[in-house]
Coordinates of C-alpha atoms in Angstrom, one line a residue:
Chain A
X63 CA 39.9 47.4 -28.1
X64 CA 41.3 44.0 -29.2
X65 CA 38.9 43.4 -32.2
X66 CA 40.0 42.1 -35.5
X67 CA 41.1 44.9 -37.8
X68 CA 40.7 44.6 -41.6
X69 CA 44.1 44.5 -43.2
X70 CA 43.4 47.6 -45.5
X71 CA 42.4 49.8 -42.7
X72 CA 45.8 49.4 -41.1
X73 CA 47.9 52.3 -42.2
X74 CA 47.6 55.8 -43.4
X75 CA 50.8 57.7 -43.9
X76 CA 50.3 61.3 -43.9
X77 CA 52.9 64.0 -44.7
X78 CA 53.1 67.3 -43.4
X79 CA 54.0 70.6 -45.1
X80 CA 56.9 73.1 -44.7
X81 CA 59.5 71.2 -46.5
X82 CA 61.2 74.3 -48.1
X83 CA 64.5 75.7 -47.0
X84 CA 64.5 76.7 -43.4
X85 CA 64.9 80.4 -42.6
X86 CA 65.5 82.0 -39.2
X87 CA 61.7 82.5 -38.7
X88 CA 58.9 80.2 -37.8
X89 CA 59.6 77.3 -40.2
X90 CA 59.6 73.7 -39.0
X91 CA 61.1 70.6 -40.7
X92 CA 59.0 68.3 -42.7
X93 CA 57.0 66.0 -40.6
X94 CA 54.9 62.9 -41.2
X95 CA 52.6 60.7 -39.2
X96 CA 51.4 57.2 -39.4
X97 CA 48.7 55.9 -37.2
X98 CA 47.3 52.5 -36.2
X99 CA 50.4 50.7 -37.5
X100 CA 50.6 48.1 -34.7
X101 CA 47.7 45.7 -34.3
X102 CA 48.3 44.7 -30.7
X103 CA 48.0 47.9 -28.7
X104 CA 44.9 49.9 -28.4
X105 CA 46.3 52.8 -30.3
X106 CA 49.7 53.6 -31.9
X107 CA 51.3 56.3 -33.9
X108 CA 54.6 57.0 -35.4
X109 CA 55.7 60.6 -35.7
X110 CA 58.5 61.4 -38.0
X111 CA 60.1 64.8 -37.6
X112 CA 63.0 66.1 -39.5
X113 CA 65.3 63.2 -40.7
X114 CA 66.0 58.5 -22.0
X115 CA 66.2 58.2 -19.0
X116 CA 64.0 58.9 -16.1
X117 CA 63.7 62.6 -16.2
X118 CA 62.5 62.7 -19.8
X119 CA 60.0 59.9 -19.0
X120 CA 58.8 61.9 -16.1
X121 CA 58.3 65.1 -18.1
X122 CA 56.2 63.2 -20.8
X123 CA 54.3 61.4 -18.1
X124 CA 53.4 64.5 -16.3
X125 CA 52.4 66.3 -19.4
X126 CA 50.1 63.4 -20.4
X127 CA 48.7 63.3 -16.9
X128 CA 47.8 66.9 -17.1
X129 CA 45.7 66.6 -20.2
X130 CA 44.3 63.1 -19.9
X131 CA 40.9 62.9 -18.2
X132 CA 41.8 60.2 -15.8
X133 CA 38.7 60.4 -13.7
X134 CA 36.7 58.9 -16.6
X135 CA 38.7 55.7 -16.3
X136 CA 39.2 54.9 -12.7
X137 CA 41.5 51.9 -11.7
X138 CA 43.0 52.0 -15.2
X139 CA 46.7 52.2 -16.2
X140 CA 47.6 53.9 -19.5
X141 CA 51.1 52.9 -20.6
X142 CA 52.7 55.0 -23.3
X143 CA 55.7 53.2 -24.9
X144 CA 57.9 55.4 -27.0
X145 CA 60.7 53.8 -29.1
X146 CA 63.2 56.1 -30.7
X147 CA 63.7 55.1 -34.4
X148 CA 66.2 57.8 -35.1
X149 CA 67.3 60.9 -33.4
X150 CA 68.0 64.0 -35.6
X151 CA 67.5 66.6 -32.9
X152 CA 64.5 67.9 -31.1
X153 CA 63.9 64.4 -29.6
X154 CA 61.8 65.3 -26.7
X155 CA 59.5 67.5 -28.8
X156 CA 59.0 64.6 -31.2
X157 CA 58.3 62.2 -28.3
X158 CA 55.6 64.5 -27.0
X159 CA 54.0 64.8 -30.4
X160 CA 54.1 61.0 -30.8
X161 CA 52.6 60.4 -27.3
X162 CA 49.7 62.8 -28.1
X163 CA 48.9 61.3 -31.4
X164 CA 49.0 57.8 -29.9
X165 CA 46.6 58.9 -27.1
X166 CA 44.2 60.3 -29.7
X167 CA 44.5 57.1 -31.8
X168 CA 43.7 55.0 -28.7
X169 CA 40.6 57.1 -28.0
X170 CA 41.7 58.3 -24.5
X171 CA 39.6 61.2 -23.5
X172 CA 41.7 64.4 -23.1
X173 CA 40.9 67.9 -22.2
X174 CA 43.2 69.3 -24.9
X175 CA 45.9 68.2 -27.3
X176 CA 49.5 69.1 -26.7
X177 CA 52.6 69.5 -28.9
X178 CA 56.2 69.8 -28.2
X179 CA 58.4 72.5 -29.7
X180 CA 62.2 73.0 -29.3
X181 CA 63.9 76.3 -29.6
X182 CA 67.7 76.8 -29.9
X183 CA 69.3 80.2 -29.0
X184 CA 72.7 80.9 -30.7
X185 CA 75.4 82.9 -29.0
X186 CA 74.5 85.9 -31.2
X187 CA 70.9 85.8 -29.9
X188 CA 69.2 84.4 -33.0
X189 CA 66.4 82.0 -32.5
X190 CA 66.1 78.7 -34.4
X191 CA 63.0 76.6 -34.0
X192 CA 63.1 72.8 -34.4
X193 CA 66.9 72.6 -34.4
X194 CA 68.9 69.7 -35.8
X195 CA 71.2 67.7 -33.6
X196 CA 74.2 69.8 -34.8
X197 CA 72.3 73.1 -34.2
X198 CA 71.5 71.9 -30.7
X199 CA 75.1 71.1 -29.9
X200 CA 76.3 74.5 -31.1
X201 CA 73.6 76.5 -29.5
X202 CA 74.1 78.5 -26.3
X203 CA 70.6 77.4 -24.9
X204 CA 68.1 74.8 -25.9
X205 CA 64.5 75.2 -24.7
X206 CA 61.9 72.6 -25.1
X207 CA 58.2 73.5 -24.4
X208 CA 55.0 71.4 -24.4
X209 CA 52.0 73.7 -25.3
X210 CA 48.3 72.8 -25.1
X211 CA 45.9 73.3 -28.0
X212 CA 43.2 75.3 -26.2
X213 CA 44.9 78.4 -25.0
X214 CA 48.6 77.7 -26.0
X215 CA 49.5 77.6 -22.3
X216 CA 52.8 76.2 -21.2
X217 CA 52.4 72.7 -19.9
X218 CA 55.9 71.5 -19.6
X219 CA 59.2 73.2 -20.1
X220 CA 62.8 72.0 -19.8
X221 CA 65.8 74.0 -20.7
X222 CA 69.6 73.6 -21.1
X223 CA 72.1 76.6 -21.0
X224 CA 71.9 80.1 -19.9
X225 CA 69.5 82.7 -21.3
X226 CA 67.8 85.9 -20.0
X227 CA 64.0 86.3 -19.1
X228 CA 63.4 88.4 -22.1
X229 CA 64.8 85.7 -24.4
X230 CA 62.6 83.1 -22.6
X231 CA 59.5 85.2 -23.5
X232 CA 60.7 85.5 -27.1
X233 CA 61.2 81.7 -27.4
X234 CA 57.8 81.1 -25.8
X235 CA 56.0 83.4 -28.3
X236 CA 57.8 81.8 -31.2
X237 CA 56.9 78.3 -29.9
X238 CA 53.3 79.4 -29.5
X239 CA 53.2 80.5 -33.1
X240 CA 54.9 77.3 -34.3
X241 CA 52.4 75.2 -32.3
X242 CA 49.7 76.4 -34.7
X243 CA 51.4 74.5 -37.5
X244 CA 51.6 71.4 -35.5
X245 CA 48.0 71.5 -34.4
X246 CA 46.8 72.2 -37.9
X247 CA 48.9 69.2 -39.0
X248 CA 47.2 67.0 -36.3
X249 CA 43.7 68.1 -37.4
X250 CA 44.4 67.5 -41.1
X251 CA 46.0 64.1 -40.4
X252 CA 43.1 62.9 -38.4
X253 CA 40.6 64.3 -40.8
X254 CA 42.2 62.3 -43.6
X255 CA 42.3 59.2 -41.5
X256 CA 38.7 59.2 -40.4
X257 CA 37.3 60.3 -43.8
X258 CA 38.7 57.2 -45.5
X259 CA 37.6 54.6 -42.9
Chain B
X22 CA 30.1 81.0 23.3
X23 CA 28.4 81.1 19.9
X24 CA 26.6 84.3 20.6
X25 CA 29.8 86.1 21.6
X26 CA 31.5 85.0 18.4
X27 CA 28.6 86.2 16.1
X28 CA 28.5 89.6 17.8
X29 CA 32.1 90.2 16.7
X30 CA 33.4 90.2 13.2
X31 CA 32.0 87.7 10.7
X32 CA 34.1 84.7 9.7
X33 CA 37.3 85.7 8.1
X34 CA 36.4 84.1 4.8
X35 CA 32.9 85.5 4.7
X36 CA 33.4 88.7 2.8
X37 CA 36.3 90.2 0.9
X38 CA 38.3 92.8 2.7
X39 CA 41.2 95.0 1.6
X40 CA 44.5 93.4 2.5
X41 CA 44.8 92.7 6.2
X42 CA 48.5 92.8 7.3
X43 CA 50.4 89.6 8.0
X44 CA 50.2 90.3 11.7
X45 CA 46.4 90.6 11.6
X46 CA 46.1 87.4 9.6
X47 CA 48.3 85.6 12.1
X48 CA 46.3 86.9 15.0
X49 CA 43.1 86.0 13.3
X50 CA 44.2 82.4 12.7
X51 CA 45.4 82.3 16.4
X52 CA 41.9 83.7 17.6
X53 CA 40.2 81.0 15.6
X54 CA 42.1 78.3 17.4
X55 CA 41.9 79.8 20.8
X56 CA 38.4 81.2 20.9
X57 CA 36.3 79.2 18.6
X58 CA 33.8 77.0 20.3
X59 CA 34.5 73.3 20.1
X60 CA 31.7 72.8 17.5
X61 CA 33.4 75.0 15.0
X62 CA 36.8 73.5 15.9
X63 CA 35.8 70.0 15.2
X64 CA 34.2 71.1 11.9
X65 CA 37.5 72.8 11.1
X66 CA 39.5 69.7 11.8
X67 CA 37.1 67.5 9.8
X68 CA 37.5 69.7 6.8
X69 CA 41.2 69.5 7.0
X70 CA 41.4 65.8 7.0
X71 CA 38.3 65.0 4.8
X72 CA 38.6 67.7 2.3
X73 CA 42.0 69.2 2.4
X74 CA 41.7 71.1 -0.9
X75 CA 38.5 72.8 0.3
X76 CA 40.4 73.8 3.5
X77 CA 43.2 75.3 1.5
X78 CA 40.9 77.1 -0.8
X79 CA 39.4 78.9 2.1
X80 CA 42.8 80.3 3.1
X81 CA 43.8 81.0 -0.5
X82 CA 40.8 83.2 -1.0
X83 CA 42.2 85.4 1.7
X84 CA 45.5 85.5 0.0
X85 CA 47.2 83.6 2.8
X86 CA 48.1 80.0 3.8
X87 CA 47.3 77.9 6.8
X88 CA 50.7 78.5 8.4
X89 CA 50.1 82.3 8.1
X90 CA 52.4 83.0 5.1
X91 CA 51.4 85.2 2.2
X92 CA 51.3 83.6 -1.3
X93 CA 54.7 85.1 -2.2
X94 CA 56.5 84.5 1.1
X95 CA 59.2 82.0 1.8
X96 CA 59.6 80.0 4.9
X97 CA 62.4 80.9 7.4
X98 CA 65.7 79.9 5.7
X99 CA 68.7 79.0 7.9
X100 CA 72.1 77.9 6.7
X101 CA 75.0 76.4 8.6
X102 CA 78.3 75.8 6.8
X103 CA 81.4 73.9 7.7
X104 CA 79.7 71.6 10.1
X105 CA 81.1 68.3 8.8
X106 CA 84.8 68.3 9.5
X107 CA 85.5 65.1 7.5
X108 CA 84.2 66.6 4.3
X109 CA 86.1 69.2 2.2
X110 CA 83.0 71.5 2.3
X111 CA 79.6 71.1 3.8
X112 CA 76.4 73.1 4.4
X113 CA 73.1 72.4 6.2
X114 CA 70.1 74.3 5.0
X115 CA 66.7 74.5 6.5
X116 CA 63.7 75.9 4.6
X117 CA 61.0 75.8 7.3
X118 CA 60.9 72.1 8.2
X119 CA 62.7 70.8 5.0
X120 CA 66.3 70.0 6.0
X121 CA 69.0 69.2 3.5
X122 CA 72.7 68.7 4.1
X123 CA 75.3 68.8 1.3
X124 CA 78.9 67.4 1.7
X125 CA 81.6 67.8 -0.8
X126 CA 84.5 65.4 -1.0
X127 CA 87.3 65.9 -3.4
X128 CA 89.2 63.0 -4.9
X129 CA 91.7 62.4 -7.7
X130 CA 90.7 61.0 -11.0
X131 CA 92.1 60.8 -14.6
X132 CA 90.5 63.6 -16.7
X133 CA 88.1 62.5 -19.4
X134 CA 89.8 61.6 -22.7
X135 CA 87.7 64.0 -24.8
X136 CA 88.5 67.0 -22.4
X137 CA 91.9 66.4 -20.8
X138 CA 91.9 69.8 -19.1
X139 CA 88.7 69.4 -17.2
X140 CA 87.7 67.9 -13.9
X141 CA 84.4 66.4 -12.8
X142 CA 81.6 67.6 -10.6
X143 CA 79.4 64.7 -9.6
X144 CA 76.1 65.5 -7.7
X145 CA 74.0 63.0 -6.1
X146 CA 70.7 63.7 -4.2
X147 CA 69.6 61.0 -1.7
X148 CA 66.1 60.9 -0.3
X149 CA 66.3 58.3 2.4
X150 CA 63.3 56.8 4.2
X151 CA 64.1 58.8 7.3
X152 CA 63.1 62.1 5.7
X153 CA 59.6 61.0 4.8
X154 CA 57.4 57.9 4.9
X155 CA 56.8 58.1 1.1
X156 CA 60.4 56.9 0.4
X157 CA 61.5 53.3 0.8
X158 CA 65.0 51.9 1.3
X159 CA 66.7 50.5 -1.7
X160 CA 67.9 51.9 -5.1
X161 CA 67.1 55.7 -5.5
X162 CA 63.5 56.2 -6.5
X163 CA 62.2 58.5 -9.2
X164 CA 62.1 61.7 -7.2
X165 CA 65.7 61.3 -6.1
X166 CA 66.9 60.6 -9.6
X167 CA 65.0 63.6 -11.0
X168 CA 66.4 65.8 -8.3
X169 CA 70.0 64.5 -9.0
X170 CA 69.5 65.3 -12.7
X171 CA 68.1 68.7 -11.9
X172 CA 71.2 69.5 -9.8
X173 CA 73.5 68.2 -12.5
X174 CA 71.8 70.4 -15.1
X175 CA 72.0 73.5 -12.8
X176 CA 75.8 72.9 -12.3
X177 CA 76.3 72.4 -16.1
X178 CA 74.1 75.3 -17.3
X179 CA 75.2 77.9 -14.7
X180 CA 78.9 77.1 -15.0
X181 CA 79.1 77.6 -11.3
X182 CA 82.6 76.1 -11.3
X183 CA 84.8 76.3 -14.3
X184 CA 85.8 72.7 -14.8
X185 CA 89.2 73.7 -16.0
X186 CA 89.9 75.0 -12.5
X187 CA 89.7 71.5 -11.3
X188 CA 92.5 70.2 -13.5
X189 CA 95.8 69.6 -11.8
X190 CA 97.8 68.2 -14.6
X191 CA 96.3 68.2 -18.1
X192 CA 95.7 64.6 -19.3
X193 CA 97.0 63.0 -16.1
X194 CA 95.3 64.2 -13.0
X195 CA 92.3 66.2 -12.0
X196 CA 89.9 66.7 -9.1
X197 CA 86.5 65.1 -9.0
X198 CA 84.1 66.8 -6.5
X199 CA 81.5 64.4 -5.2
X200 CA 78.6 66.5 -4.0
X201 CA 76.3 64.5 -1.9
X202 CA 73.0 66.0 -0.9
X203 CA 71.0 64.2 1.7
X204 CA 67.6 65.2 2.8
X205 CA 67.0 64.8 6.5
X206 CA 63.4 66.1 6.6
X207 CA 61.1 66.3 3.6
X208 CA 58.5 69.0 3.8
X209 CA 58.3 70.2 0.3
X210 CA 60.4 72.4 -2.0
X211 CA 63.3 70.1 -2.0
X212 CA 64.9 71.5 -5.1
X213 CA 65.4 74.9 -3.7
X214 CA 66.9 73.6 -0.5
X215 CA 69.3 71.3 -2.5
X216 CA 70.5 74.1 -4.8
X217 CA 71.1 76.4 -1.8
X218 CA 72.9 73.7 0.1
X219 CA 75.1 72.9 -3.0
X220 CA 76.0 76.5 -3.4
X221 CA 76.8 77.0 0.2
X222 CA 78.9 73.9 0.4
X223 CA 80.9 74.7 -2.7
X224 CA 81.6 78.2 -1.3
X225 CA 82.8 76.5 1.8
X226 CA 84.9 73.9 0.1
X227 CA 88.6 74.1 0.4
X228 CA 91.0 72.1 -1.8
X229 CA 94.6 71.4 -0.7
X230 CA 97.4 72.3 -3.0
X231 CA 98.7 69.6 -5.2
X232 CA 102.1 69.5 -6.9
X233 CA 103.3 66.8 -9.2
X234 CA 106.7 65.5 -8.3
X235 CA 108.7 65.6 -11.5
X236 CA 111.0 62.7 -10.6
X237 CA 108.6 60.2 -9.4
X238 CA 105.5 61.5 -11.3
X239 CA 103.4 61.2 -8.2
X240 CA 101.1 63.8 -6.7
X241 CA 102.1 65.4 -3.5
X242 CA 99.3 66.9 -1.4
X243 CA 100.0 69.8 0.9
X244 CA 97.2 69.6 3.5
X245 CA 98.3 72.7 5.3
X246 CA 97.8 74.9 2.3
X247 CA 94.2 75.0 1.3
X248 CA 92.4 77.3 -1.0
X249 CA 88.8 78.0 -1.8
X250 CA 87.1 77.1 -5.0
X251 CA 86.5 79.9 -7.5
X252 CA 82.7 80.2 -7.6
X253 CA 81.7 82.1 -10.7
X254 CA 78.0 82.4 -10.4
X255 CA 75.5 82.0 -7.7
X256 CA 72.4 80.1 -9.0
X257 CA 69.4 80.3 -6.7
X258 CA 66.3 78.3 -7.3
X259 CA 62.7 79.4 -6.6
X260 CA 59.9 77.0 -6.7
X261 CA 56.2 77.6 -7.3
X262 CA 53.1 75.4 -7.0
X263 CA 50.1 76.0 -9.2
X264 CA 46.7 75.7 -7.6
X265 CA 43.5 75.2 -9.5
X266 CA 45.2 76.2 -12.8
X267 CA 45.4 79.8 -11.7
X268 CA 47.0 80.6 -8.4
X269 CA 50.7 80.6 -7.9
X270 CA 52.2 80.1 -4.5
X271 CA 55.9 80.3 -3.6
X272 CA 57.8 77.7 -1.6
X273 CA 55.1 75.0 -1.2
X274 CA 55.1 72.7 1.9
X275 CA 54.8 68.9 1.4
X276 CA 51.1 69.1 1.8
X277 CA 50.7 71.9 -0.7
X278 CA 52.8 70.1 -3.3
X279 CA 50.5 67.2 -2.9
X280 CA 47.4 69.2 -3.5
X281 CA 48.9 71.4 -6.3
X282 CA 48.0 70.8 -9.9
X283 CA 51.5 71.7 -11.1
X284 CA 55.0 72.9 -10.1
X285 CA 57.5 75.2 -11.6
X286 CA 61.1 75.8 -10.6
X287 CA 63.1 78.8 -11.8
X288 CA 66.9 78.9 -11.3
X289 CA 68.3 82.4 -11.7
X290 CA 71.9 83.8 -11.4
X291 CA 72.8 87.3 -10.2
X292 CA 72.7 88.8 -13.7
X293 CA 69.0 87.8 -14.1
X294 CA 70.0 85.0 -16.4
X295 CA 68.1 81.8 -16.2
X296 CA 69.9 78.5 -15.8
X297 CA 66.9 76.3 -15.7
X298 CA 63.2 76.5 -16.2
X299 CA 61.9 73.2 -14.9
X300 CA 58.3 72.6 -15.3
X301 CA 57.5 68.9 -15.3
X302 CA 54.0 68.9 -16.7
X303 CA 51.0 69.9 -14.7
X304 CA 48.4 72.7 -15.5
X305 CA 49.3 75.3 -18.1
X306 CA 50.8 78.8 -17.4
X307 CA 50.5 81.8 -19.6
X308 CA 53.4 84.1 -20.5
X309 CA 52.3 86.8 -18.1
X310 CA 52.3 84.4 -15.1
X311 CA 55.8 83.3 -16.1
X312 CA 56.9 86.9 -16.0
X313 CA 55.6 87.3 -12.4
X314 CA 57.5 84.2 -11.4
X315 CA 60.7 85.7 -12.9
X316 CA 60.3 88.8 -10.8
X317 CA 59.8 86.8 -7.7
X318 CA 62.9 84.7 -8.5
X319 CA 64.8 87.9 -8.8
X320 CA 63.9 89.2 -5.3
X321 CA 64.5 85.7 -3.9
X322 CA 68.0 85.8 -5.4
X323 CA 68.8 88.9 -3.6
X324 CA 67.5 87.5 -0.3
X325 CA 69.5 84.4 -0.6
X326 CA 72.7 86.2 -1.7
X327 CA 72.4 88.4 1.4
X328 CA 72.0 85.4 3.7
X329 CA 75.0 83.7 2.0
X330 CA 77.3 86.8 2.3
X331 CA 76.5 87.1 6.0
X332 CA 77.3 83.5 6.7
X333 CA 80.5 83.6 4.7
X334 CA 81.5 86.7 6.5
X335 CA 80.9 85.2 9.9
X336 CA 83.1 82.2 8.9
X337 CA 86.1 84.1 7.5
X338 CA 88.2 84.7 10.7
X339 CA 88.6 80.9 11.1

């Protein structure tokens, strides 16, 4: 997809909602997304959420491989390059969201969209979704999940710290509820982009 | 001959039957190999090489696997500790064909500046070419790096050793435990075997007593007086492979891992707390399936703990 793009169709910056004070429930930080901001690659997206390494790469790669319909493009290599602009906590979740949006922007056929959600468990048992870097450091356990858009199934999970099986189910349920917001944001952002051009 | 076969029971995967026992399943598989006419045998072998997934599906429909195991059954686990005399602690774990050896070496080091009362535990997983043809010699490949990171996470999250116990003199001297885990034979489920080998080796490791001579400031090591490490928790890993997005099987072999659409590893300690839930992508799982995995992990923990206790008990008189 190396055609010449008109200069005005280049960027559409979208802003997400949920920018109020964050309570202990299901609120996520403010997020914004910009698509098609680089002219050379086939698709690109920048995902801003809130103000690695081989294992992180592997997690992101395996998640993408599970949703991308690779059989429609045999003998093709899809390279996803993620550049961290700034890290304010929940980095892996943000990377997953950016990867998903970039794949959509590139027009890669996928069987579902996916999103990343991070949960932090404090020592008193309270759950905080989408923690900041400080909250992550002070938490007893930090769990990152990748959920798919069709049935909210768990695609990928990586955890740090000690927690019980009941707490895991609680975090998973909270993450599934939070993923609704992220998928709604994807939908709105894409609708706005394609309705303009 | 063919007519003899058809006069007996229909093919095992022809119709559904209420749970045959493991012994019956094993006998049936054996019968097939012994009594099947060579026509059916060659068809069987052809399916195995040409369409391995189809071959596996036929067994999975019967709730068993080609090696005769049930879906929730582990391979025979054997552990041998203290076999390497040059290491401070060692353990050899065999999970079916998968063989992993862990050696612990303790050396001196200056403690980190931001934590002067802590020591270090440095794990390293090595998957050399001798264990499987998929690995080449040279720098560690991706799988070895991921396994090393996984073991480092398990040590960190489970607090298996209190790093303060490794400190000899705050700010000056502490122990660093190099845990080298080497795979000798790769047949799937490497993470479970590595975790078990690490745990067994740490339980077996003995550190000599060290005193700091006040006049010279040098450390004096008393090799005759050795003490065991204080192991606080016993993390045990249980790995699952996801087939066709729905079926979960425990302890996958190398071939099963290759055919699976996803894997999941759960590391649990004795209080039922999870140290690590490692699911590197692959097909999705619902919350209910996760709950089943947790319960299987709990039973596996009991099995492994029992085995460990037996082995430690047998070693004690030495």
